[in-house]
XYZ file of C-alpha atoms in Angstrom:
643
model
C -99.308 7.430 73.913
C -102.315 6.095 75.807
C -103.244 5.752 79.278
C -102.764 2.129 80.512
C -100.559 1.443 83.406
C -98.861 -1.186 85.006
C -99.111 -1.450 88.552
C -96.770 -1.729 90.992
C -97.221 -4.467 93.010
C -97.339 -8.561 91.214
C -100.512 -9.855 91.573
C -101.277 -13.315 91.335
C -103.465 -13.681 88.382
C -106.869 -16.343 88.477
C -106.800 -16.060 85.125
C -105.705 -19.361 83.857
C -103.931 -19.601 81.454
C -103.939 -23.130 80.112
C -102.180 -25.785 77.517
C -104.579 -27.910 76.022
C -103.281 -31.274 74.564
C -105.485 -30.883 72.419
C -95.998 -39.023 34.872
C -92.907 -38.553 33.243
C -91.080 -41.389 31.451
C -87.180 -41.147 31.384
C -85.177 -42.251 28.380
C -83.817 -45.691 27.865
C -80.161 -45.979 27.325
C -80.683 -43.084 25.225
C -77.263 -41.189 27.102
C -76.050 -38.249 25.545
C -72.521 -36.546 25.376
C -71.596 -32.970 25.512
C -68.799 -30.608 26.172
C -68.742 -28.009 28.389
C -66.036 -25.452 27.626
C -65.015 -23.481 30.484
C -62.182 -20.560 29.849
C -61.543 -19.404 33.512
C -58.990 -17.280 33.185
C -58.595 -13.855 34.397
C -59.152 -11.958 31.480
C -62.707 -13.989 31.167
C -63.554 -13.225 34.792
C -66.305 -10.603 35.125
C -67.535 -9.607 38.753
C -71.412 -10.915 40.011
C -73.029 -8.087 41.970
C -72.569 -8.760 45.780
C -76.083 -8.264 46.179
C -77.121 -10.667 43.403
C -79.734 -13.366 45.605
C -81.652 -11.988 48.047
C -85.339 -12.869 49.583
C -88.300 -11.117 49.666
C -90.820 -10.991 52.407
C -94.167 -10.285 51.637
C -97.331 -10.375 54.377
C -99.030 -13.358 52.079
C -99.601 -16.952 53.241
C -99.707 -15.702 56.737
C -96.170 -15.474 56.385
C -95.821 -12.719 59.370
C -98.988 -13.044 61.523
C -99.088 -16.472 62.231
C -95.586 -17.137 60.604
C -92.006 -15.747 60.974
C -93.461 -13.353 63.874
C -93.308 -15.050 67.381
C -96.739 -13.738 68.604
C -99.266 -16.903 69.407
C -102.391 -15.070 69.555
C -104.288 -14.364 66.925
C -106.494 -11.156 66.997
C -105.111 -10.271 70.283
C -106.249 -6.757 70.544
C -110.233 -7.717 69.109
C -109.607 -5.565 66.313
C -110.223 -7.750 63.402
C -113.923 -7.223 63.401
C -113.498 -3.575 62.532
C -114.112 -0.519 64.633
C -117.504 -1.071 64.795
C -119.172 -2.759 67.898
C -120.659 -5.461 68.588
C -118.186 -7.225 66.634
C -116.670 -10.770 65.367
C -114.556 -11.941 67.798
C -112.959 -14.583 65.574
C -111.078 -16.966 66.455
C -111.977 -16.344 69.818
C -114.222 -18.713 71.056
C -116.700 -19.013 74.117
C -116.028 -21.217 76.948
C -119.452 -21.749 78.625
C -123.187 -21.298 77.431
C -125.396 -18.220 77.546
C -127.141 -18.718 80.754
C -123.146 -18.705 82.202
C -122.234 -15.536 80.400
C -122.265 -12.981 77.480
C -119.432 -11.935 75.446
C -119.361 -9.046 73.398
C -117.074 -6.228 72.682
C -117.470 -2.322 73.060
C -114.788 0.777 72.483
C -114.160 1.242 76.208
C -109.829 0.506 75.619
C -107.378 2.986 76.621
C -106.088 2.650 73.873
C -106.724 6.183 71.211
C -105.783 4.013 68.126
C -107.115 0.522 68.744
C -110.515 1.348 70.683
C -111.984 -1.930 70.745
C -111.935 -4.230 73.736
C -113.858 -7.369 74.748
C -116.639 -7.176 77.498
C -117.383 -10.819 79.431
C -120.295 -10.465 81.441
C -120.300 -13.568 83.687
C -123.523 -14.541 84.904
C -122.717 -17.653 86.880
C -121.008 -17.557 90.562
C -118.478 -19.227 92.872
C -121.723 -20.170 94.637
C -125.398 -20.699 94.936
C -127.756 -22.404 92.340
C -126.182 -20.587 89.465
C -122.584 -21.483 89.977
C -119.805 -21.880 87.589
C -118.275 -24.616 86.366
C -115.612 -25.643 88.779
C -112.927 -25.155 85.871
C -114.552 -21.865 85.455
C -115.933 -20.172 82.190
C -114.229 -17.106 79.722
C -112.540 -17.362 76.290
C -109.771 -19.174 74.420
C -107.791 -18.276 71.816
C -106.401 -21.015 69.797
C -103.584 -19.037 68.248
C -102.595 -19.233 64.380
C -103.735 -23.227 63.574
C -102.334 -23.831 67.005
C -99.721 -22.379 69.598
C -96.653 -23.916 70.024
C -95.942 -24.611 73.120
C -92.611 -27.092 73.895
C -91.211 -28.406 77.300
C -89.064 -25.732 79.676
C -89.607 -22.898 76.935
C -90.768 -19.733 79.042
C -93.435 -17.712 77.454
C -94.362 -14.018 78.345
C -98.388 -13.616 78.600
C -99.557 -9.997 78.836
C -102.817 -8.778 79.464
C -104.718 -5.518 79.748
C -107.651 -5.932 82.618
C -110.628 -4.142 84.296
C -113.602 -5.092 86.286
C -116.811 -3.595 87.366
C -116.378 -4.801 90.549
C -114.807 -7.614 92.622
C -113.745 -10.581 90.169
C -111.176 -13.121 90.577
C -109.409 -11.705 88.198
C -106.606 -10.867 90.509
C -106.299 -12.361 94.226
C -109.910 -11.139 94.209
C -109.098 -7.502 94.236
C -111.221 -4.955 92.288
C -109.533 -3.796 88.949
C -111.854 -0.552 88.183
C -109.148 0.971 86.008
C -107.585 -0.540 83.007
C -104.081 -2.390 84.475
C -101.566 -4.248 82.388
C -100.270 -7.716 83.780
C -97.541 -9.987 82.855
C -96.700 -13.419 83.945
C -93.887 -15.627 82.487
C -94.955 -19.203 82.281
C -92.544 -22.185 81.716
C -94.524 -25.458 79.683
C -94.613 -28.227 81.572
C -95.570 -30.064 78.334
C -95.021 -29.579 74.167
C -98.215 -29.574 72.091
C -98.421 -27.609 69.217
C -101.785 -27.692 69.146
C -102.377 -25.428 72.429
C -104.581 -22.904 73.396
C -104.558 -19.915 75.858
C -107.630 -19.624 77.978
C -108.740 -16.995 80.210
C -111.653 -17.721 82.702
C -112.836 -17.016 85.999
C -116.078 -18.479 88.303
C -117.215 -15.160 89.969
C -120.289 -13.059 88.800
C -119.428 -9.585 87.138
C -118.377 -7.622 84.248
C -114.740 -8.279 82.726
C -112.974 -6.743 79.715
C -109.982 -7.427 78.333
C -107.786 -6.195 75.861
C -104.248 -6.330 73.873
C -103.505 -10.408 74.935
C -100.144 -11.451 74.288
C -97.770 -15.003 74.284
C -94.601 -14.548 72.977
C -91.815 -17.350 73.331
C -88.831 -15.736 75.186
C -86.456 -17.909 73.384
C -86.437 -15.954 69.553
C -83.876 -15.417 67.134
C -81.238 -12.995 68.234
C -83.817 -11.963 71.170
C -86.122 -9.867 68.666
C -89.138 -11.972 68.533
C -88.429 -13.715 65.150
C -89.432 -17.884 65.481
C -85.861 -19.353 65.259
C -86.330 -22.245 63.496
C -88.249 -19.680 60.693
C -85.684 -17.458 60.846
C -82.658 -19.709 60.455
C -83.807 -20.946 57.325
C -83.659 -17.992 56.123
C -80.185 -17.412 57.360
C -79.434 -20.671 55.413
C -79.954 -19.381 51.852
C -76.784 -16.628 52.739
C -79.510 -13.731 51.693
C -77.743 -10.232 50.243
C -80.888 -7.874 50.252
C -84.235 -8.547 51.956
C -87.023 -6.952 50.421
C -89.986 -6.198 52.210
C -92.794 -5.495 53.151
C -94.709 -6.430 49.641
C -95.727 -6.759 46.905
C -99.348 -6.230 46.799
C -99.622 -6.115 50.709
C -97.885 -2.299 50.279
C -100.252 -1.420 47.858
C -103.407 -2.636 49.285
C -106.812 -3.501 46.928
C -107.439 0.067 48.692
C -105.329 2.775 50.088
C -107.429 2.660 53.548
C -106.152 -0.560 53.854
C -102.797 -0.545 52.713
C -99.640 -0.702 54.922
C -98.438 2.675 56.079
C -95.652 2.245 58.678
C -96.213 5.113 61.020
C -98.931 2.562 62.335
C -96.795 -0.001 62.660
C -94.012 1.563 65.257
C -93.702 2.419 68.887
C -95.357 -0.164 71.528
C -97.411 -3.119 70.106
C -100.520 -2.043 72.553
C -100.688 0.830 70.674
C -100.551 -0.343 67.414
C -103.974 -0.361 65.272
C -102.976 -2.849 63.217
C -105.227 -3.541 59.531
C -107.155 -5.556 57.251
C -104.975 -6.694 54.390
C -107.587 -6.733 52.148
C -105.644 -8.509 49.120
C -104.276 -11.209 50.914
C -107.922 -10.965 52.864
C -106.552 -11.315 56.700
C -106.080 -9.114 59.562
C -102.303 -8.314 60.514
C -101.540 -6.407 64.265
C -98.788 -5.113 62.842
C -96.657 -6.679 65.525
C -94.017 -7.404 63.171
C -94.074 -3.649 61.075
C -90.992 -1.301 59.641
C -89.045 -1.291 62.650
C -88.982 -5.310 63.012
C -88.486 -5.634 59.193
C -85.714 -3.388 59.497
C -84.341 -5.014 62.677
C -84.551 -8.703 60.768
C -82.581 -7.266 58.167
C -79.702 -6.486 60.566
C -80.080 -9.697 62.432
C -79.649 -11.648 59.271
C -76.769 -9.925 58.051
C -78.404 -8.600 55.112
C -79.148 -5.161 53.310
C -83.012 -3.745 53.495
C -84.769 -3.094 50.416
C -88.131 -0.684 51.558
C -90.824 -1.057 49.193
C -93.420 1.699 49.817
C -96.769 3.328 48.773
C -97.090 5.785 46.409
C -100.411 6.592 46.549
C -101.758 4.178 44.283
C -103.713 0.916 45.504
C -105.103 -1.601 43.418
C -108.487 0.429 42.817
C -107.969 4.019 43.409
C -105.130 6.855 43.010
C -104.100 9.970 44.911
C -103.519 12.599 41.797
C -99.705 14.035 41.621
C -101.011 17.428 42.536
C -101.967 15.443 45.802
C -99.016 13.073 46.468
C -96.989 15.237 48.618
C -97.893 14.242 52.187
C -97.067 10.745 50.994
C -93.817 12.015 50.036
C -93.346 13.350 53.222
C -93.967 9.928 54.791
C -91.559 8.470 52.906
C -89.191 10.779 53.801
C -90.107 10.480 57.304
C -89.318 6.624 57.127
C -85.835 7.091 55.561
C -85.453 9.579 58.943
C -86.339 6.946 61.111
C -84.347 4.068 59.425
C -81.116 6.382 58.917
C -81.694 9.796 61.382
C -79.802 10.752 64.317
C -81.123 9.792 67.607
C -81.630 13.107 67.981
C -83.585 13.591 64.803
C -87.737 13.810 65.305
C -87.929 10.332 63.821
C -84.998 8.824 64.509
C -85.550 9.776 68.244
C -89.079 7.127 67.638
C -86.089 4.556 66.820
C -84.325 5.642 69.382
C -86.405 5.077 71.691
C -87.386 1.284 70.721
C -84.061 0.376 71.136
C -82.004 1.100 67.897
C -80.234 4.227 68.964
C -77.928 3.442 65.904
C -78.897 3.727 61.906
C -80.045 1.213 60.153
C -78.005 -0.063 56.954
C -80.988 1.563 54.265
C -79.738 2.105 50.830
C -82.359 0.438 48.760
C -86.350 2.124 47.993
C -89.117 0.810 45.655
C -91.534 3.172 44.658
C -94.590 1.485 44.491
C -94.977 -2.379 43.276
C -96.536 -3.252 39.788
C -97.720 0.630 39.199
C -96.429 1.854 36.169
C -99.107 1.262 33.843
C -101.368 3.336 36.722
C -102.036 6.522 35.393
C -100.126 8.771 38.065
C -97.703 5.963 38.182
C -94.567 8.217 36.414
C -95.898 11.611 37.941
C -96.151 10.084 41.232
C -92.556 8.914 41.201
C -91.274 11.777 40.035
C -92.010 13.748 43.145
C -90.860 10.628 45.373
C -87.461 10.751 43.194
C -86.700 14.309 42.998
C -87.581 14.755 47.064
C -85.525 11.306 48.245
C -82.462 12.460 46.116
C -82.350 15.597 47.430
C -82.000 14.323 50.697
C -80.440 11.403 50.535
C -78.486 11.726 46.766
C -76.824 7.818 47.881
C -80.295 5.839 48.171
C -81.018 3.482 45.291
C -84.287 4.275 44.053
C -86.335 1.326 42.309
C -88.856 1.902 39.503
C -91.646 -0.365 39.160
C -91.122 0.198 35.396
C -89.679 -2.646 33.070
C -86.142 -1.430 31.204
C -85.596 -4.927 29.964
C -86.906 -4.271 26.400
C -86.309 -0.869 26.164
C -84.720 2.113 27.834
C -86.944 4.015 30.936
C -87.919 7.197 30.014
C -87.413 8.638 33.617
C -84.355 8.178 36.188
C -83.862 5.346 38.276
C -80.758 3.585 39.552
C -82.594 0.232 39.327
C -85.695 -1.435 37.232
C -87.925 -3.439 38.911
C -88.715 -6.810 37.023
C -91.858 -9.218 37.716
C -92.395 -12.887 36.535
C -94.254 -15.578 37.278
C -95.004 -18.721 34.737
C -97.655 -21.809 35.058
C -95.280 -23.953 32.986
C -92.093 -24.496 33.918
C -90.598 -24.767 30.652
C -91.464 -20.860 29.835
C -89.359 -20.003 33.356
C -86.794 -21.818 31.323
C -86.887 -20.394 28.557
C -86.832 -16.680 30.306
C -82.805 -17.782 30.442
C -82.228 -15.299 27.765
C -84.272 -12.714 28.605
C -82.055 -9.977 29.542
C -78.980 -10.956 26.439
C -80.533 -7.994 24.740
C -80.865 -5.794 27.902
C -79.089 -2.065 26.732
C -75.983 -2.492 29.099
C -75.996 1.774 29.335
C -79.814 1.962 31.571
C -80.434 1.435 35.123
C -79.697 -2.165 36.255
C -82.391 -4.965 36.571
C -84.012 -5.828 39.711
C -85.587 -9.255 39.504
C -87.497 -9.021 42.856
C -90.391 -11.717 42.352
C -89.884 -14.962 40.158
C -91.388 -18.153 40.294
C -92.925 -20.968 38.468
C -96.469 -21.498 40.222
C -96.540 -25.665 40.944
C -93.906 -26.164 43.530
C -92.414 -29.018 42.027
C -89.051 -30.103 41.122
C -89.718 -29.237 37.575
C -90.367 -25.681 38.482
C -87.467 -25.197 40.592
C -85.395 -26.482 37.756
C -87.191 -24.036 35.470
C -86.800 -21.314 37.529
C -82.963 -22.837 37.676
C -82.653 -22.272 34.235
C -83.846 -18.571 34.667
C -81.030 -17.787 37.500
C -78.275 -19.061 35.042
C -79.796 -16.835 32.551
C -78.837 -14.025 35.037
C -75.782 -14.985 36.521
C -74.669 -14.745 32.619
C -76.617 -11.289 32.356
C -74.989 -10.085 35.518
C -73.678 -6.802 34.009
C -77.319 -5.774 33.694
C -78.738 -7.709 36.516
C -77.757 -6.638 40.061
C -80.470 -8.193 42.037
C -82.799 -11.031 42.179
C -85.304 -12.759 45.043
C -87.654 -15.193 44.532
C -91.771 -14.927 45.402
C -93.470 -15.937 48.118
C -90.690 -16.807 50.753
C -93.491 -18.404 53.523
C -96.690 -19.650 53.541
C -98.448 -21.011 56.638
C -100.022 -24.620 55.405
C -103.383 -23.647 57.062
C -103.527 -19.982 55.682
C -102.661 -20.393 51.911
C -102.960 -17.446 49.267
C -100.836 -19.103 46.903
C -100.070 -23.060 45.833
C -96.092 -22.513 45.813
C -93.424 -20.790 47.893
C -89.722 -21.109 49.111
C -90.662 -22.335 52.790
C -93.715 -24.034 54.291
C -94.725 -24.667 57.659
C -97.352 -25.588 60.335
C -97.263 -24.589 64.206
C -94.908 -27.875 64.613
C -93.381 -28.576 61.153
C -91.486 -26.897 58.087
C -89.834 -27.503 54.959
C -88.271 -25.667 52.038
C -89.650 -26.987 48.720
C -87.694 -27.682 46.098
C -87.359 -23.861 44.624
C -85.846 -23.334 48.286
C -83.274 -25.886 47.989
C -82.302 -24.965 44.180
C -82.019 -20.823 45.846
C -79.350 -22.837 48.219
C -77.361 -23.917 45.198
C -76.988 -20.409 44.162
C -75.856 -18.812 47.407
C -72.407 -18.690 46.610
C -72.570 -16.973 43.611
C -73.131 -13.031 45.024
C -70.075 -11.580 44.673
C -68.444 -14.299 43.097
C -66.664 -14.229 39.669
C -68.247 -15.626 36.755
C -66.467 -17.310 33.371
C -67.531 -17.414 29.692
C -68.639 -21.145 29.890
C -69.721 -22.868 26.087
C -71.838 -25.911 25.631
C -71.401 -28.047 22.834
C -73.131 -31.020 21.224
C -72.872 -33.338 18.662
C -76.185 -34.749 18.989
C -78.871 -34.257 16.049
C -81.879 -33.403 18.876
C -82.289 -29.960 20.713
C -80.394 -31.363 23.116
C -78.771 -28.325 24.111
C -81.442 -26.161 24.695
C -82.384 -28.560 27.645
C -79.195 -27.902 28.929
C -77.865 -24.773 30.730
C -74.870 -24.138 32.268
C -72.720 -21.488 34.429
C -69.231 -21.534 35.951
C -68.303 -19.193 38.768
C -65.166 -19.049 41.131
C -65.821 -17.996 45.097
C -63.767 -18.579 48.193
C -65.387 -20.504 51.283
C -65.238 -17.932 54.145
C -65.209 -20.233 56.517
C -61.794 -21.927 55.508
C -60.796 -19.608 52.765
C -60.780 -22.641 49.925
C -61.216 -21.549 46.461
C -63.620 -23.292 44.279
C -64.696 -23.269 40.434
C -68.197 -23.839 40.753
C -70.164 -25.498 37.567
C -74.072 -25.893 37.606
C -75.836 -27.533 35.268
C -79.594 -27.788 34.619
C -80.915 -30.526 32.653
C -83.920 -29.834 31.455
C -84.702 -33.107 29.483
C -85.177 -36.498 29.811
C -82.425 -38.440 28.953
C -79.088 -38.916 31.071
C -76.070 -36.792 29.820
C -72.379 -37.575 29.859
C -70.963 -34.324 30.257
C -67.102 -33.664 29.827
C -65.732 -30.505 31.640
C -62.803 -29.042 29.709
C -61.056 -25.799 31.725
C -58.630 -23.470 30.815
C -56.938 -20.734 32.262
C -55.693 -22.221 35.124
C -52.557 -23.318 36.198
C -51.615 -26.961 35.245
C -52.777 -29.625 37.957
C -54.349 -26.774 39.850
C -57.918 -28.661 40.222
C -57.773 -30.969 43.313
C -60.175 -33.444 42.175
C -60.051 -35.350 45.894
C -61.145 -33.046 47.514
C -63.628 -31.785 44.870
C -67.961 -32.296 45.800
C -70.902 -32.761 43.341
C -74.739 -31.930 44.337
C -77.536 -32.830 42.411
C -80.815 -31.648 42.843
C -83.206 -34.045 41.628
C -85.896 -36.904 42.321
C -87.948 -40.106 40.954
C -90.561 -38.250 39.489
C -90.266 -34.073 38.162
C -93.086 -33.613 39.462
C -92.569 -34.639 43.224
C -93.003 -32.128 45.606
C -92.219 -32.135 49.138
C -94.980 -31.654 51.684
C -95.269 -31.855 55.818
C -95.355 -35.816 55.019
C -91.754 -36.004 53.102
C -90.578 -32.853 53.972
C -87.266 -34.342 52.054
C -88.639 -35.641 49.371
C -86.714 -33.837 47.167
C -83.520 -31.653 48.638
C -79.666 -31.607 47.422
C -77.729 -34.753 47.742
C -73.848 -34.830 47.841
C -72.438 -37.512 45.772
C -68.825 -38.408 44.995
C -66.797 -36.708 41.810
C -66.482 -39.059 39.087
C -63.050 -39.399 37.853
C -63.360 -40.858 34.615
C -62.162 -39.261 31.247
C -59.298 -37.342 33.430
C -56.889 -35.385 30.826
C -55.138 -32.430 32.905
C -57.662 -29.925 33.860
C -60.758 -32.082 31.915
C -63.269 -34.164 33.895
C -66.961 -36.135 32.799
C -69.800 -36.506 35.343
C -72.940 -37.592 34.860
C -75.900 -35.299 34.726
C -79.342 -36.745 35.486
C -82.413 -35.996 33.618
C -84.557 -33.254 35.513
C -81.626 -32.142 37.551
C -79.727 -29.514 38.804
C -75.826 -30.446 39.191
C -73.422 -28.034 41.185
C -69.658 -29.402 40.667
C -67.171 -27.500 43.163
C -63.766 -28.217 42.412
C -61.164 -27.214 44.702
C -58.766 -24.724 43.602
C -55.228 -25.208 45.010
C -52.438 -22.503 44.179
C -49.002 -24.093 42.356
């Protein structure tokens, strides 16, 4: 497992490690009127899967390294120039000049799978004509866009050292042999804009390898960024899938995520080029962290792996069988016994106990590959022999027609550049056979990130609540993206080294939150009007209970897709008489000035969910009329109150 040790005695580090401060036009009294018929009853009732809204995590938009995961530096083991030496460095950077000293790397680590260190030959000295600079010279690293650093947080710097000879390094004293420090450091200041440096002002040859910060202060204690991870809490997720998308299938196999790299200590981890997102990860945050996450979010883990197939080549079925065998040898160290030979590798990092896995994808976006169906057949038949109660995911599309191979779940892609097509997608599964596998709707999203699309996109989740007999499972994609470190123009959450936000396809998920597990009720919408008004209107009613105070609530969302202003009246039946507490009932309307507003680092609120009070006009028993807004999402709870 390599050969670094730590030594035994502290040792007061010279290595400094420093912060450095561095148009749409809205109708005119143009109001329309519709019904919405709601029969809530019991025999209407039909049950929403408990895992219906989920998230899913792919490694895009920096969303890991440089993101969720806690880890401030960036390249920290000099990896991401490739095995090859001399290599780029980036975003290291030099502090000093070249008659001071001469950086370059080499594959002297300890380390079996991550050979390459970094080499600092200093050329200046403490003395004499050549001396250093008095605030010495050596590298920085300035993290992910920045490391953030705030006031009385304690951070844990690690560092793996050796010296030719007699460097100040430590007190001074010779480090000839590859040693592992570790300081804890509280900020005396917040910038999130700081750097770590490491420098020294004595002659002599210094490498270093495997640099770490990590806050001490992370969510649940298992290096997730809090603030990151609690927003994720927020949305109430029932599944998390992970780790891609495209990042599991790589644009080549060499370079696609296998998780046997991505376990056991962090040093030893060789980390890889994620070459279709086109950045380096270390794999600090790999299956076992994914895995942990899940549990610390309360949620069930979906693992999406490799099947052999990238984006450009294939491993033949005749082939596939020692990637079946890793697969199975990830189920053993999600689910084994401690005692088991990979469940001991869990074990050991902490986790003595099982994790919750009853969920696999077989690949992502493969079946059209040519050993797409023959590749999953071996992965199915092997995984249900030995584990006949895992839910196995085809990449395969059943929404049209039936699969023509077993699954106990379909996986279902879309993505639209016009927010009216999301909308449209509302009726996409009515036609679904309700005898196949179940639909998983693991990516969705309308690419513009404005209010518009999350109202499209709206419009889709109706569309499944409705279809939930066929529909068990849906997430939307990309949850994160890093501001500075973009792939794509839209996601759920955005955020800088200092700032985040959820756009408005965040705050529309939140709407739906409540509605996994829940009960859903035929609900009708009617319309006198002479325009196609009601196709810019859709509309679901659910009942759930509020664990927190056990209240029952009849739930109505609307989406208004059009322009004008719509006076809706809300007739229920099924209830018992003067059961609806209208006092006590809330409405929340997602919209904004403009349906194209966005929110941004700027307005980060631009556009979120405002609670407003309950009209009560047009009252006849169980009946009510609100106002719905024109590009607008409307969630009505009313409180249910037992005779």
């Amino acid at each position: 497992m390599g050969s670094c040790k730590s030594p035994h005695v502290v040792l007061l580090l010279y290595v400094m490690v420093c912060i450095v401060y561095q148009s749409f036009a809205f109708g005119v009294d143009t109001n329309q009127t519709a019904k919405l018929l709601v029969d809530a009853s019991e025999a209407s009732g039909r049950p929403i899967s408990e895992t219906m809204f989920g998230i899913f995590f792919e490694e895009i938009n920096h969303a890991g390294a440089g993101g969720l995961w806690a880890e401030l530096v960036s390249n920290r083991g000099f990896e991401a120039g490739g095995p090859n030496v001399p290599s780029n460095i980036d975003p290291w950077s030099i502090i000093g000049n070249e008659s001071s000293l001469i950086v370059s790397t080499d594959r002297s680590s300890c380390f079996d799978r991550n050979k390459v260190a970094l080499r600092m030959e200093v050329l200046c000295d403490s003395q004499g004509a050549n001396s250093c600079p008095d605030d010495g010279v050596g590298i920085y690293n300035p993290g992910f866009w920045g490391m953030k650093i705030e006031k009385g947080k304690t951070y844990s710097v690690v560092l793996y050292v050796r010296s030719s000879g007699s460097v100040n390094v430590a007190s001074g004293l010779e480090v000839s042999n590859w040693k592992k420090f570790k300081v804890m450091l509280e900020a005396q200041g917040t910038n999130p804009n700081s750097r770590l440096q490491l420098t020294t002002t004595r002659k002599g040859f210094i490498w270093f390898d495997q640099v770490s910060v990590m806050p001490l202060d992370t969510y649940k204690g298992h290096g997730f960024w809090k603030d990151l991870a609690v927003i994720l809490e927020d949305l109430k997720p029932q599944f998390m899938r992970f780790p891609g998308g495209s990042f599991v299938e790589g644009e080549w196999l060499r370079n696609a995520f296998r998780w046997k790299e991505t376990i056991g200590p962090w040093e030893e981890r060789p980390g890889h080029f994620a070459d279709v997102w086109m950045y380096w990860t270390d794999d600090g945050l790999g299956y076992f962290e994914f895995l942990q996450l899940a549990e610390d979010l309360g949620t069930l883990p979906i693992w999406v792996f490799n099947n052999g197939i990238s984006h450009n080549d294939e491993v033949d079925t005749s082939s596939v069988l020692p990637f079946v065998q890793e697969a199975l040898d990830g189920l053993e160290f999600a689910r084994g016994n401690p005692n088991s030979t990979w469940g001991s590798l869990r074990a050991a990092m902490g986790h003595p106990e099982p994790f919750d896995l009853r969920y696999v994808g077989i690949g992502n976006e493969d079946c059209r590959r040519k050993n797409y169906l023959g590749n999953y057949l071996k992965f199915y038949s092997a995984i249900k022999r030995a584990y006949p109660d895992i839910k196995i995911i085809s990449n395969c599309d059943g929404s049209s027609q039936k699969l023509d191979h077993p699954a106990d779940l379909f996986d279902f892609h879309f993505y639209a550049d016009d927010a009216k097509n999301m909308f449209s997608m509302a009726h996409h599964f009515d036609q679904t056979s309700r005898s196949g596998p179940k639909a998983f709707v693991s990516e969705y999203a309308v690419t513009t990130g404005s209010l518009l699309a999350a109202l499209g996109e709206a419009g889709f989740l109706i569309g499944l609540e409705k279809n939930s007999d066929v529909v068990e499972m849906a997430s939307y994609a990309p949850l994160f993206a890093n501001d500075n470190g973009r792939n794509s123009k839209f996601s759920a959450i955005v955020f800088n080294s200092s700032h985040l936000y959820g756009t408005p396809s965040y705050w529309m998920q939140s709407l739906f939150s409540e509605s996994s597990g829940a009960t859903i009720f035929n609900a009708t919408l009617q319309t006198n009007s002479s325009t196609n008004q009601v196709e810019q209107l859709l509309a679901s009613a659910i009942s759930w209970k509020n664990s927190e105070n056990e209240n029952s609530y009849l739930r109505i969302k609307i989406v208004n897709f059009g322009t004008d202003m719509v006076n809706l009246k809300i007739v229920v039946d099924g209830l018992e008489p003067n059961s609806i507490n209208l006092s006590k009932s809330t409405k929340t309307v997602l919209t904004s000035n403009n349906p194209m507003d966005e929110n941004s680092l700027n307005e980060p609120k631009k556009v979120i969910p405002n609670q407003i009070p309950l009209e009560k006009v047009g009252e006849e028993g169980e009946d009510v009329e609100v106002a719905i807004s024109p590009y607008s999402l409307t969630s009505i709870d009313f409180l249910i109150e037992s005779s």
